[in-house]
Tab-separated table of C-alpha atoms and ligand atoms in Angstrom:
chain	number	residue	atom	x	y	z
A	90	MET	CA	0.000	0.000	0.000
A	91	PRO	CA	1.481	3.439	-0.944
A	92	THR	CA	2.585	5.709	1.904
A	93	LEU	CA	-0.352	8.176	1.891
A	94	GLU	CA	-2.848	5.352	2.096
A	95	ARG	CA	-0.822	3.709	4.830
A	96	LEU	CA	-1.064	6.951	6.828
A	97	ALA	CA	-4.821	7.163	6.249
A	98	SER	CA	-5.162	3.559	7.343
A	99	ARG	CA	-3.131	4.367	10.485
A	100	ALA	CA	-5.405	7.359	11.247
A	101	TYR	CA	-8.388	5.039	10.923
A	102	ALA	CA	-6.767	2.500	13.238
A	103	ASP	CA	-5.817	5.209	15.734
A	104	HIS	CA	-9.158	6.969	15.818
A	105	VAL	CA	-11.914	4.746	14.473
A	106	ASN	CA	-11.437	0.998	14.835
A	107	PRO	CA	-8.017	-0.637	15.164
A	108	GLN	CA	-9.479	-4.144	15.399
A	109	TRP	CA	-11.144	-3.832	12.020
A	110	VAL	CA	-7.848	-2.797	10.436
A	111	LYS	CA	-6.123	-5.750	12.113
A	112	LEU	CA	-8.735	-8.158	10.794
A	113	LEU	CA	-8.475	-6.815	7.240
A	114	ASN	CA	-4.680	-7.038	7.442
A	115	LEU	CA	-4.892	-10.612	8.699
A	116	LEU	CA	-7.149	-11.557	5.805
A	117	GLU	CA	-4.965	-9.670	3.319
A	118	MET	CA	-8.003	-7.619	2.357
A	119	ASN	CA	-6.767	-4.202	3.463
A	120	VAL	CA	-6.460	-2.738	-0.025
A	121	SER	CA	-7.208	0.794	-1.084
A	122	TYR	CA	-9.920	1.291	-3.687
A	123	GLU	CA	-9.704	4.217	-6.063
A	124	ARG	CA	-12.719	3.571	-8.285
A	125	CYS	CA	-15.821	1.390	-8.019
A	126	VAL	CA	-18.030	0.972	-11.085
A	127	GLY	CA	-20.866	-1.483	-11.631
A	128	THR	CA	-19.652	-4.857	-10.361
A	129	GLU	CA	-15.954	-3.930	-10.424
A	130	LEU	CA	-13.688	-2.371	-7.826
A	131	PHE	CA	-10.278	-1.003	-8.839
A	132	THR	CA	-7.467	-0.714	-6.326
A	133	THR	CA	-4.726	1.892	-6.245
A	134	ASP	CA	-2.146	-0.811	-6.918
A	135	GLY	CA	-3.823	-1.784	-10.172
A	136	ARG	CA	-5.938	-4.780	-9.182
A	137	ARG	CA	-9.500	-5.323	-10.354
A	138	ILE	CA	-11.862	-6.982	-7.858
A	139	LEU	CA	-15.204	-8.502	-8.830
A	140	ASP	CA	-17.868	-7.712	-6.224
A	141	PHE	CA	-20.023	-10.709	-5.303
A	142	LEU	CA	-21.094	-9.257	-1.951
A	143	SER	CA	-22.667	-5.923	-2.950
A	144	GLY	CA	-21.969	-4.408	0.471
A	145	TYR	CA	-24.410	-6.954	1.956
A	146	CYS	CA	-27.095	-6.209	-0.646
A	147	VAL	CA	-26.602	-2.451	-0.833
A	148	HIS	CA	-25.377	-2.272	-4.433
A	149	ASN	CA	-28.272	-3.836	-6.343
A	150	VAL	CA	-27.822	-1.315	-9.169
A	151	GLY	CA	-24.028	-1.628	-9.080
A	152	HIS	CA	-21.496	0.830	-7.715
A	153	ASN	CA	-21.850	4.528	-8.504
A	154	HIS	CA	-24.550	4.160	-11.131
A	155	PRO	CA	-24.151	7.244	-13.385
A	156	ALA	CA	-27.888	8.020	-13.444
A	157	ILE	CA	-28.069	8.112	-9.650
A	158	VAL	CA	-24.835	10.079	-9.286
A	159	SER	CA	-26.165	12.590	-11.785
A	160	ALA	CA	-29.560	12.869	-10.014
A	161	LEU	CA	-27.744	13.585	-6.755
A	162	LYS	CA	-25.525	16.214	-8.381
A	163	ASP	CA	-28.617	17.908	-9.851
A	164	GLU	CA	-30.302	17.868	-6.469
A	165	LEU	CA	-27.298	19.550	-4.837
A	166	ASP	CA	-27.080	22.119	-7.630
A	167	GLN	CA	-30.666	23.187	-7.028
A	168	SER	CA	-29.873	24.529	-3.523
A	169	GLY	CA	-33.375	23.486	-2.501
A	170	PRO	CA	-34.711	22.879	1.006
A	171	VAL	CA	-32.766	20.125	2.750
A	172	MET	CA	-33.717	19.019	6.246
A	173	LEU	CA	-35.731	22.151	6.852
A	174	GLN	CA	-38.016	20.222	9.189
A	175	SER	CA	-40.672	22.867	8.635
A	176	ASN	CA	-42.054	22.068	5.202
A	177	VAL	CA	-43.714	19.285	3.256
A	178	PRO	CA	-40.852	17.405	1.549
A	179	GLU	CA	-42.485	16.659	-1.769
A	180	LEU	CA	-39.895	14.158	-2.918
A	181	ALA	CA	-40.725	12.004	0.117
A	182	GLY	CA	-44.354	11.878	-1.020
A	183	GLU	CA	-43.300	10.893	-4.526
A	184	LEU	CA	-40.959	8.149	-3.305
A	185	ALA	CA	-43.504	6.837	-0.776
A	186	GLU	CA	-46.184	6.626	-3.469
A	187	ARG	CA	-43.934	4.597	-5.753
A	188	LEU	CA	-42.791	2.273	-2.986
A	189	CYS	CA	-46.380	1.592	-1.887
A	190	LYS	CA	-47.434	0.876	-5.469
A	191	LEU	CA	-44.576	-1.600	-5.931
A	192	ALA	CA	-45.214	-3.267	-2.578
A	193	GLY	CA	-49.018	-3.527	-2.926
A	194	GLY	CA	-50.959	-5.490	-0.329
A	195	GLY	CA	-52.572	-2.567	1.470
A	196	LEU	CA	-49.259	-0.911	2.371
A	197	SER	CA	-50.138	2.721	1.854
A	198	LYS	CA	-48.025	4.789	4.222
A	199	VAL	CA	-44.264	5.140	4.659
A	200	PHE	CA	-42.038	6.360	7.456
A	201	PHE	CA	-38.528	7.177	6.224
A	202	ALA	CA	-35.449	6.690	8.377
A	203	SER	CA	-31.715	6.428	7.853
A	204	SER	CA	-30.733	2.797	8.454
A	205	GLY	CA	-32.172	-0.679	8.558
A	206	SER	CA	-31.902	-0.726	12.349
A	207	GLU	CA	-33.781	2.559	12.641
A	208	GLY	CA	-36.437	1.093	10.376
A	209	VAL	CA	-36.773	-1.911	12.678
A	210	GLU	CA	-36.973	0.401	15.716
A	211	THR	CA	-39.785	2.240	13.955
A	212	ALA	CA	-41.625	-1.013	13.259
A	213	ILE	CA	-41.332	-1.974	16.940
A	214	LYS	CA	-42.875	1.312	18.070
A	215	PHE	CA	-45.703	1.283	15.537
A	216	ALA	CA	-46.558	-2.358	16.255
A	217	ARG	CA	-46.665	-1.679	19.986
A	218	MET	CA	-48.849	1.371	19.587
A	219	TYR	CA	-51.262	-0.347	17.202
A	220	THR	CA	-51.722	-3.505	19.252
A	221	GLY	CA	-51.256	-2.084	22.747
A	222	ARG	CA	-48.988	-5.065	23.416
A	223	ALA	CA	-45.328	-5.022	24.434
A	224	GLY	CA	-44.081	-8.463	23.361
A	225	LEU	CA	-41.873	-8.934	20.296
A	226	LEU	CA	-41.359	-12.278	18.603
A	227	SER	CA	-38.668	-13.076	16.038
A	228	CYS	CA	-36.676	-15.987	14.630
A	229	ALA	CA	-33.548	-17.740	15.782
A	230	ARG	CA	-30.456	-16.724	13.742
A	231	ALA	CA	-32.199	-13.585	12.500
A	232	PHE	CA	-30.343	-10.361	11.860
A	233	HIS	CA	-32.396	-7.209	12.450
A	234	GLY	CA	-29.747	-4.617	13.328
A	235	LEU	CA	-27.527	-3.584	16.194
A	236	THR	CA	-29.373	-0.730	17.932
A	237	CYS	CA	-30.813	-1.819	21.263
A	238	GLY	CA	-34.377	-2.439	20.091
A	239	ALA	CA	-33.402	-4.280	16.919
A	240	LEU	CA	-30.754	-6.236	18.822
A	241	SER	CA	-33.443	-7.353	21.266
A	242	LEU	CA	-34.941	-9.345	18.374
A	243	MET	CA	-31.758	-11.351	17.851
A	244	ASP	CA	-30.358	-14.395	19.628
A	245	GLY	CA	-26.730	-14.456	18.457
A	246	GLU	CA	-24.456	-14.504	21.503
A	247	TYR	CA	-21.710	-12.677	19.592
A	248	TRP	CA	-23.949	-9.669	18.977
A	249	LEU	CA	-25.626	-9.623	22.386
A	250	ARG	CA	-22.802	-10.222	24.858
A	251	GLY	CA	-22.298	-7.324	27.260
A	252	PHE	CA	-24.963	-5.049	25.808
A	253	GLY	CA	-27.877	-6.004	28.036
A	254	PRO	CA	-30.346	-5.652	29.461
A	255	LEU	CA	-32.204	-5.123	26.222
A	256	LEU	CA	-35.967	-4.850	25.634
A	257	PRO	CA	-38.008	-7.105	27.915
A	258	ASP	CA	-40.719	-9.458	26.675
A	259	THR	CA	-38.958	-10.771	23.585
A	260	ALA	CA	-38.613	-14.359	22.378
A	261	THR	CA	-37.347	-16.228	19.350
A	262	VAL	CA	-38.714	-19.293	17.584
A	263	PRO	CA	-36.894	-21.467	15.061
A	264	PHE	CA	-37.289	-20.156	11.491
A	265	GLY	CA	-39.758	-22.382	9.673
A	266	ASP	CA	-41.292	-23.910	12.810
A	267	LEU	CA	-45.034	-23.182	12.859
A	268	VAL	CA	-45.726	-25.196	16.009
A	269	SER	CA	-43.381	-23.056	18.116
A	270	LEU	CA	-44.720	-19.940	16.436
A	271	GLU	CA	-48.313	-20.781	17.305
A	272	ARG	CA	-47.377	-21.710	20.869
A	273	GLU	CA	-45.889	-18.251	21.381
A	274	LEU	CA	-48.486	-16.240	19.451
A	275	ALA	CA	-51.320	-17.967	21.312
A	276	THR	CA	-50.199	-16.223	24.508
A	277	ARG	CA	-51.437	-13.021	22.833
A	278	ARG	CA	-48.512	-11.101	24.361
A	279	TYR	CA	-46.853	-10.183	21.114
A	280	ALA	CA	-47.285	-6.937	19.240
A	281	ALA	CA	-45.556	-8.426	16.218
A	282	PHE	CA	-43.718	-11.316	14.665
A	283	PHE	CA	-40.582	-10.037	12.883
A	284	VAL	CA	-39.280	-12.222	10.086
A	285	GLU	CA	-36.879	-11.994	7.156
A	286	PRO	CA	-38.775	-13.793	4.353
A	287	ILE	CA	-35.439	-15.344	3.408
A	288	GLN	CA	-32.913	-15.295	6.235
A	289	ALA	CA	-29.781	-13.629	4.919
A	290	GLU	CA	-27.152	-13.544	7.684
A	291	GLY	CA	-28.805	-16.658	9.125
A	292	GLY	CA	-27.396	-18.652	6.176
A	293	ILE	CA	-29.525	-17.748	3.110
A	294	ARG	CA	-32.393	-19.837	4.409
A	295	VAL	CA	-35.426	-20.052	2.150
A	296	PRO	CA	-38.504	-21.234	4.048
A	297	GLU	CA	-40.840	-23.936	2.858
A	298	GLU	CA	-43.418	-22.672	0.394
A	299	LYS	CA	-46.303	-22.319	2.881
A	300	TYR	CA	-44.444	-21.249	6.005
A	301	LEU	CA	-44.888	-17.502	5.668
A	302	LYS	CA	-48.524	-17.710	4.574
A	303	ASP	CA	-49.321	-19.915	7.546
A	304	ALA	CA	-47.319	-17.605	9.810
A	305	GLN	CA	-49.387	-14.696	8.531
A	306	ASP	CA	-52.632	-16.561	9.274
A	307	LEU	CA	-51.410	-17.286	12.799
A	308	CYS	CA	-50.503	-13.631	13.331
A	309	ARG	CA	-53.996	-12.585	12.221
A	310	ARG	CA	-55.637	-15.240	14.416
A	311	TYR	CA	-53.812	-14.117	17.563
A	312	GLY	CA	-53.784	-10.372	16.922
A	313	SER	CA	-50.066	-9.855	16.244
A	314	LEU	CA	-48.723	-7.867	13.314
A	315	LEU	CA	-46.523	-9.521	10.703
A	316	VAL	CA	-43.385	-7.458	10.078
A	317	ALA	CA	-41.279	-8.433	7.072
A	318	ASP	CA	-37.682	-7.304	7.425
A	319	GLU	CA	-36.748	-6.907	3.758
A	320	VAL	CA	-33.621	-4.893	4.419
A	321	GLN	CA	-31.523	-7.390	2.434
A	322	THR	CA	-34.196	-9.209	0.449
A	323	GLY	CA	-36.119	-6.174	-0.856
A	324	MET	CA	-35.514	-3.934	-3.876
A	325	PHE	CA	-35.621	-6.814	-6.405
A	326	ARG	CA	-32.666	-8.675	-4.832
A	327	THR	CA	-34.548	-11.976	-5.052
A	328	GLY	CA	-36.280	-11.194	-8.361
A	329	SER	CA	-39.544	-9.670	-7.172
A	330	PHE	CA	-39.677	-6.213	-5.572
A	331	LEU	CA	-40.194	-7.847	-2.162
A	332	ALA	CA	-39.275	-11.411	-1.258
A	333	SER	CA	-42.694	-11.446	0.461
A	334	HIS	CA	-44.200	-11.485	-3.036
A	335	HIS	CA	-42.745	-14.953	-3.723
A	336	PHE	CA	-44.714	-16.311	-0.798
A	337	ALA	CA	-47.927	-14.365	-1.487
A	338	ILE	CA	-48.000	-12.736	1.928
A	339	THR	CA	-49.182	-9.238	2.736
A	340	PRO	CA	-47.234	-8.124	5.804
A	341	ASP	CA	-48.639	-5.355	7.990
A	342	ILE	CA	-45.250	-3.647	8.009
A	343	VAL	CA	-42.282	-3.960	5.626
A	344	VAL	CA	-38.823	-2.572	6.365
A	345	LEU	CA	-36.600	-1.605	3.420
A	346	ALA	CA	-33.108	-0.072	3.517
A	347	LYS	CA	-29.689	-0.942	2.019
A	348	ALA	CA	-30.297	-0.909	-1.770
A	349	LEU	CA	-33.039	1.729	-1.593
A	350	SER	CA	-30.732	4.638	-2.326
A	351	GLY	CA	-28.442	3.021	-4.877
A	352	GLY	CA	-25.640	2.558	-2.368
A	353	LEU	CA	-24.927	6.262	-2.219
A	354	VAL	CA	-26.949	7.876	0.592
A	355	PRO	CA	-28.209	6.226	3.799
A	356	VAL	CA	-31.970	5.696	3.847
A	357	SER	CA	-34.598	3.261	5.024
A	358	ALA	CA	-38.362	3.065	4.564
A	359	VAL	CA	-40.985	1.469	6.758
A	360	LEU	CA	-44.098	0.643	4.748
A	361	MET	CA	-47.331	0.020	6.626
A	362	SER	CA	-51.090	0.046	6.420
A	363	ASP	CA	-53.154	3.170	7.064
A	364	ALA	CA	-54.479	1.688	10.284
A	365	VAL	CA	-51.044	0.985	11.743
A	366	HIS	CA	-49.783	4.407	10.695
A	367	SER	CA	-52.713	6.317	12.147
A	368	SER	CA	-52.339	4.594	15.503
A	369	VAL	CA	-49.185	6.699	16.015
A	370	PHE	CA	-50.145	9.786	14.008
A	371	SER	CA	-53.622	9.770	15.486
A	372	SER	CA	-54.353	13.503	15.517
A	373	PHE	CA	-52.595	16.693	14.443
A	374	LYS	CA	-51.358	17.031	18.024
A	375	ARG	CA	-49.549	13.749	17.467
A	376	SER	CA	-48.195	14.711	14.034
A	377	ILE	CA	-44.562	14.327	15.139
A	378	ALA	CA	-45.045	11.557	17.699
A	379	HIS	CA	-42.384	9.613	15.818
A	380	ALA	CA	-39.740	11.519	13.853
A	381	SER	CA	-36.076	11.584	12.926
A	382	THR	CA	-33.845	14.499	11.883
A	383	PHE	CA	-32.560	12.986	8.647
A	384	SER	CA	-35.879	11.387	7.680
A	385	GLU	CA	-37.189	12.521	4.278
A	386	ASN	CA	-34.026	14.518	3.451
A	387	SER	CA	-33.977	15.439	-0.202
A	388	LEU	CA	-30.724	13.686	-1.112
A	389	SER	CA	-31.964	10.335	0.203
A	390	MET	CA	-35.353	10.814	-1.418
A	391	ARG	CA	-33.809	11.813	-4.754
A	392	ALA	CA	-31.448	8.830	-4.576
A	393	GLY	CA	-34.414	6.539	-3.829
A	394	LEU	CA	-36.386	7.837	-6.812
A	395	ALA	CA	-33.402	7.558	-9.158
A	396	THR	CA	-32.695	4.037	-7.877
A	397	LEU	CA	-36.257	2.923	-8.612
A	398	ASP	CA	-35.927	4.414	-12.095
A	399	VAL	CA	-32.770	2.377	-12.729
A	400	LEU	CA	-34.172	-0.834	-11.252
A	401	GLU	CA	-37.257	-0.539	-13.468
A	402	ARG	CA	-35.613	0.789	-16.630
A	403	GLU	CA	-32.886	-1.861	-16.602
A	404	ARG	CA	-35.366	-4.556	-15.530
A	405	LEU	CA	-33.027	-5.641	-12.773
A	406	GLY	CA	-35.683	-7.775	-11.078
A	407	GLU	CA	-35.921	-9.916	-14.196
A	408	CYS	CA	-32.115	-10.048	-14.359
A	409	ALA	CA	-31.997	-11.228	-10.742
A	410	THR	CA	-34.484	-14.018	-11.490
A	411	ARG	CA	-32.822	-15.215	-14.693
A	412	LEU	CA	-29.196	-14.812	-13.661
A	413	GLY	CA	-29.932	-16.181	-10.200
A	414	MET	CA	-31.306	-19.405	-11.694
A	415	GLU	CA	-28.336	-19.711	-14.047
A	416	LEU	CA	-25.856	-19.016	-11.265
A	417	GLN	CA	-27.502	-21.500	-8.914
A	418	GLN	CA	-27.500	-24.184	-11.607
A	419	GLN	CA	-23.902	-23.553	-12.614
A	420	LEU	CA	-22.740	-23.571	-8.993
A	421	THR	CA	-24.593	-26.831	-8.407
A	422	ASP	CA	-22.999	-28.379	-11.504
A	423	ALA	CA	-19.529	-27.160	-10.591
A	424	LEU	CA	-19.571	-28.080	-6.918
A	425	SER	CA	-21.693	-31.192	-6.576
A	426	GLY	CA	-19.480	-34.144	-5.806
A	427	TYR	CA	-17.259	-32.240	-3.389
A	428	GLU	CA	-17.815	-33.746	0.037
A	429	MET	CA	-17.574	-30.427	1.877
A	430	VAL	CA	-20.266	-28.785	-0.245
A	431	GLN	CA	-23.612	-29.420	1.403
A	432	GLY	CA	-25.665	-27.494	-1.132
A	433	ILE	CA	-26.478	-24.277	-2.950
A	434	ARG	CA	-29.594	-22.366	-1.978
A	435	GLY	CA	-31.340	-19.032	-2.223
A	436	LYS	CA	-33.516	-17.044	-4.579
A	437	GLY	CA	-32.699	-14.559	-7.326
A	438	LEU	CA	-29.260	-13.151	-6.668
A	439	LEU	CA	-29.275	-13.881	-2.953
A	440	LEU	CA	-27.561	-17.250	-2.904
A	441	GLY	CA	-25.432	-19.202	-0.467
A	442	ILE	CA	-22.998	-22.100	-0.742
A	443	GLU	CA	-23.286	-24.247	2.361
A	444	PHE	CA	-20.186	-26.122	3.466
A	445	THR	CA	-20.002	-28.967	5.925
A	446	ALA	CA	-17.242	-30.690	7.888
A	447	PRO	CA	-15.274	-33.205	5.781
A	448	ARG	CA	-15.561	-36.947	6.425
A	449	ARG	CA	-12.114	-37.951	5.123
A	450	LEU	CA	-9.609	-38.168	7.965
A	451	ALA	CA	-6.893	-36.261	6.095
A	452	LEU	CA	-9.209	-33.248	5.821
A	453	ARG	CA	-11.167	-33.739	9.044
A	454	VAL	CA	-8.141	-33.378	11.296
A	455	PRO	CA	-7.080	-29.908	10.055
A	456	PHE	CA	-10.722	-28.803	9.691
A	457	GLU	CA	-11.519	-29.609	13.318
A	458	ALA	CA	-8.286	-28.050	14.536
A	459	PHE	CA	-9.137	-24.774	12.788
A	460	ALA	CA	-12.745	-24.859	13.956
A	461	LYS	CA	-11.380	-24.972	17.507
A	462	VAL	CA	-9.358	-21.800	16.903
A	463	HIS	CA	-12.472	-20.035	15.626
A	464	PRO	CA	-15.673	-21.423	14.101
A	465	ALA	CA	-15.414	-18.907	11.248
A	466	MET	CA	-11.864	-19.947	10.343
A	467	PHE	CA	-12.653	-22.245	7.418
A	468	GLY	CA	-15.033	-19.750	5.808
A	469	GLN	CA	-12.642	-16.855	6.290
A	470	ILE	CA	-9.855	-18.732	4.568
A	471	LEU	CA	-12.137	-19.265	1.587
A	472	VAL	CA	-13.024	-15.564	1.591
A	473	MET	CA	-9.391	-14.529	1.932
A	474	ARG	CA	-8.128	-16.752	-0.843
A	475	LEU	CA	-10.939	-15.892	-3.239
A	476	PHE	CA	-10.048	-12.252	-2.715
A	477	ARG	CA	-6.282	-12.594	-2.883
A	478	ASP	CA	-5.895	-15.272	-5.534
A	479	SER	CA	-8.872	-14.592	-7.801
A	480	GLY	CA	-9.902	-11.000	-7.097
A	481	ILE	CA	-13.397	-11.972	-5.914
A	482	LEU	CA	-15.036	-10.167	-2.998
A	483	THR	CA	-17.546	-12.126	-0.935
A	484	GLN	CA	-18.154	-13.055	2.718
A	485	ILE	CA	-19.572	-15.736	4.958
A	486	CYS	CA	-22.930	-15.183	6.648
A	487	GLY	CA	-22.836	-13.347	9.989
A	488	ASN	CA	-24.924	-15.944	11.808
A	489	ASP	CA	-23.819	-19.062	9.926
A	490	PHE	CA	-20.099	-19.216	9.247
A	491	MET	CA	-20.396	-22.291	7.019
A	492	VAL	CA	-22.365	-20.458	4.342
A	493	LEU	CA	-20.578	-18.371	1.718
A	494	LYS	CA	-22.683	-15.543	0.361
A	495	VAL	CA	-23.163	-15.093	-3.369
A	496	ALA	CA	-24.830	-11.722	-3.943
A	497	PRO	CA	-23.419	-9.728	-6.869
A	498	PRO	CA	-25.010	-6.488	-8.119
A	499	LEU	CA	-28.113	-7.336	-10.161
A	500	MET	CA	-26.469	-6.182	-13.398
A	501	VAL	CA	-23.707	-8.782	-13.173
A	502	THR	CA	-22.857	-10.257	-16.588
A	503	ALA	CA	-22.691	-13.877	-17.777
A	504	PRO	CA	-18.863	-13.737	-18.236
A	505	GLN	CA	-18.510	-12.367	-14.684
A	506	ILE	CA	-20.640	-15.233	-13.413
A	507	SER	CA	-18.385	-17.709	-15.263
A	508	GLU	CA	-15.335	-16.031	-13.749
A	509	PHE	CA	-16.830	-16.396	-10.274
A	510	ILE	CA	-17.793	-20.045	-10.780
A	511	SER	CA	-14.354	-20.972	-12.017
A	512	ALA	CA	-12.638	-19.188	-9.068
A	513	VAL	CA	-14.920	-20.866	-6.525
A	514	ARG	CA	-14.474	-24.288	-8.137
A	515	ASP	CA	-10.669	-23.928	-8.034
A	516	MET	CA	-10.798	-22.885	-4.383
A	517	VAL	CA	-13.142	-25.677	-3.343
A	518	ASP	CA	-10.977	-28.152	-5.234
A	519	LEU	CA	-7.901	-26.885	-3.406
A	520	ALA	CA	-9.687	-27.253	-0.045
A	521	HIS	CA	-10.353	-30.909	-0.850
A	522	HIS	CA	-6.657	-31.734	-1.074
A	523	PRO	CA	-4.493	-31.896	2.014
A	524	GLY	CA	-1.944	-29.303	0.952
A	525	SER	CA	-1.525	-25.596	0.388
A	526	PHE	CA	-5.070	-24.579	1.394
A	527	TRP	CA	-4.630	-26.142	4.809
A	528	SER	CA	-1.030	-25.071	5.364
A	529	GLU	CA	-2.069	-21.524	4.537
A	530	ALA	CA	-4.899	-21.934	7.021
A	531	LEU	CA	-2.386	-22.956	9.630
A	532	GLY	CA	-0.443	-19.751	9.022
A	533	LEU	CA	-3.627	-17.715	9.379
A	534	ALA	CA	-4.556	-19.531	12.580
A	535	ARG	CA	-1.104	-18.803	14.040
A	536	ARG	CA	-1.340	-15.123	13.116
A	537	ALA	CA	-4.903	-14.926	14.489
A	538	ILE	CA	-3.852	-16.424	17.799
A	539	GLY	CA	-0.715	-14.270	17.865
B	675	PLP	C1	-32.155	-8.186	7.499
B	675	PLP	C2	-31.509	-6.987	8.121
B	675	PLP	N1	-32.242	-6.176	8.877
B	675	PLP	C3	-31.716	-5.069	9.432
B	675	PLP	C4	-30.376	-4.749	9.267
B	675	PLP	C5	-29.795	-3.530	9.895
B	675	PLP	O1	-29.516	-2.557	8.921
B	675	PLP	P1	-28.478	-1.403	9.200
B	675	PLP	O2	-27.118	-1.990	9.268
B	675	PLP	O3	-28.664	-0.460	8.046
B	675	PLP	O4	-28.861	-0.759	10.486
B	675	PLP	C6	-29.571	-5.589	8.487
B	675	PLP	C7	-28.150	-5.285	8.287
B	675	PLP	O5	-27.385	-6.030	7.739
B	675	PLP	C8	-30.152	-6.741	7.913
B	675	PLP	O6	-29.425	-7.581	7.159
C-alpha cells in the first residue's frame, strides 16, 4: 500500500477501529480502492476486484450508477430545502407513493429513516402502539440490526454479549417452525412477529413454500402484526420487488433499507397500512409523535427515486431471477461431488454455498483443529483466498459461518458469473486436497492467535 494510504489507514486505526484494520490485514483484504463501477472495484495498486457481496445487498444497481450520481448532483445544484423540518418534503411523497405501489398489499403509508436498524426500531414502536402489546417475537439466527431495540430481536451470543439488558418481553422461535410460532403467538402477548422472508445472515435460508402464509394466518388469528424485514431481500434482490411477493403474503409492516438509495446515501423506509400508521399519528397534536432528523431529506429521497428508475428501466428484477437461476445451476454443476459442499440455496441473486465438515480423515483433522481456533476460520480462509488469488469479494454469513454468500449487483454479466464459478471451483478443489489450502490456514490460525 502506498505511503499516503498507509497513513490514512493508520489514522483510521488510531481513531476509528483498530481491530477492524487488524482483521483486514490478517485476511490480506486491506487494499485501497480508487474507483468502483458497476460490479468492479479497482485498487490503487492496479488490481480489479469482482464484487459478489454488494456491500451486503446495498449495491443492487451496481457501484456509482451514473444516473443516480447525476440525479444527486442535480439535487445539490438546485440549492433546494434540505432538512428544513418545517415544510412538506415533496420528494418524500413521490418516493412513498412509488414504494407503496410496488409493494401492494394494502401498504399505503411510509415512514422514512436512515438505516435498517432505525427502520426496525420504527416497526417496533408502531406495532406496539397499534396492538397495545409489548411483546416482540422473532426468529432464531435472524439479523435485524444492532441498535438496542433491533438487537433485542436477535439471539446471536456474539452480537448480544455485554450489551444487556435489552428490551423485555422478547422471544425467538426457530425459522420455519409453525408449532413453536403458534405456541408463542397464542399467549397473545406479542405486538408483532418479525421475520426476514429469506434469512440472509442466518445462512440464506429459504422457508418452505407455505411457512410464511401460515405464519401470517397465525398472526392474524392471535392479533399480532406480521413485520417483514426486507432490508436485504427487498428492492428486487430476489427477483420480485419484495421477497414477500414470492410467498404471497401481505405483511402489515415492511422494512426496506440498504439498496433503496443506490448505495450512495443512507436511507430506510418502513411501509405500513393506514391503520397501523394512524395509531401513532392519530391527531394533528400527534403529528410528530415519531420523527427523525434525517428522515425525508432530499438527497436520500432523490437517490431513492433515481434508484427505482434504474431498477425498473434496466429490468433488474428480471435479471436477478434469470441470472440467479443460471448461477444457482452452474454452482450446483460445478460443486456437486465435493464432500464439503452441502448445497447451494437461495432465490434470485441472494444465494449461499453451504459447506459442511469433511468426512475424510486427512481433511477432518485440520478442519476440526481450525474450527477450535475459531468457528469462522474455514469460511474466512475461503473468503481470503478468493479475494487474494482470484480477485473476488464475498463473505460468509454473519450468523452461519459455514455459508458463503453469493450476492453480486443485479447487473452482473454472464462472463462475470463464469469467472466467479471458475474461481470458486478452483478454491473448493484446493480445499479438498491436504496441501496448500490447509497449510495456509495454519499460518492464518497462528497469526490470528498471535
Ligand atoms: C435483514 C436486516 N435487517 C436489518 C439490518 C440492519 O440494517 P443497518 O445496518 O442499516 O442498520 C440488516 C443489516 O445487515 C439486515 O441484514
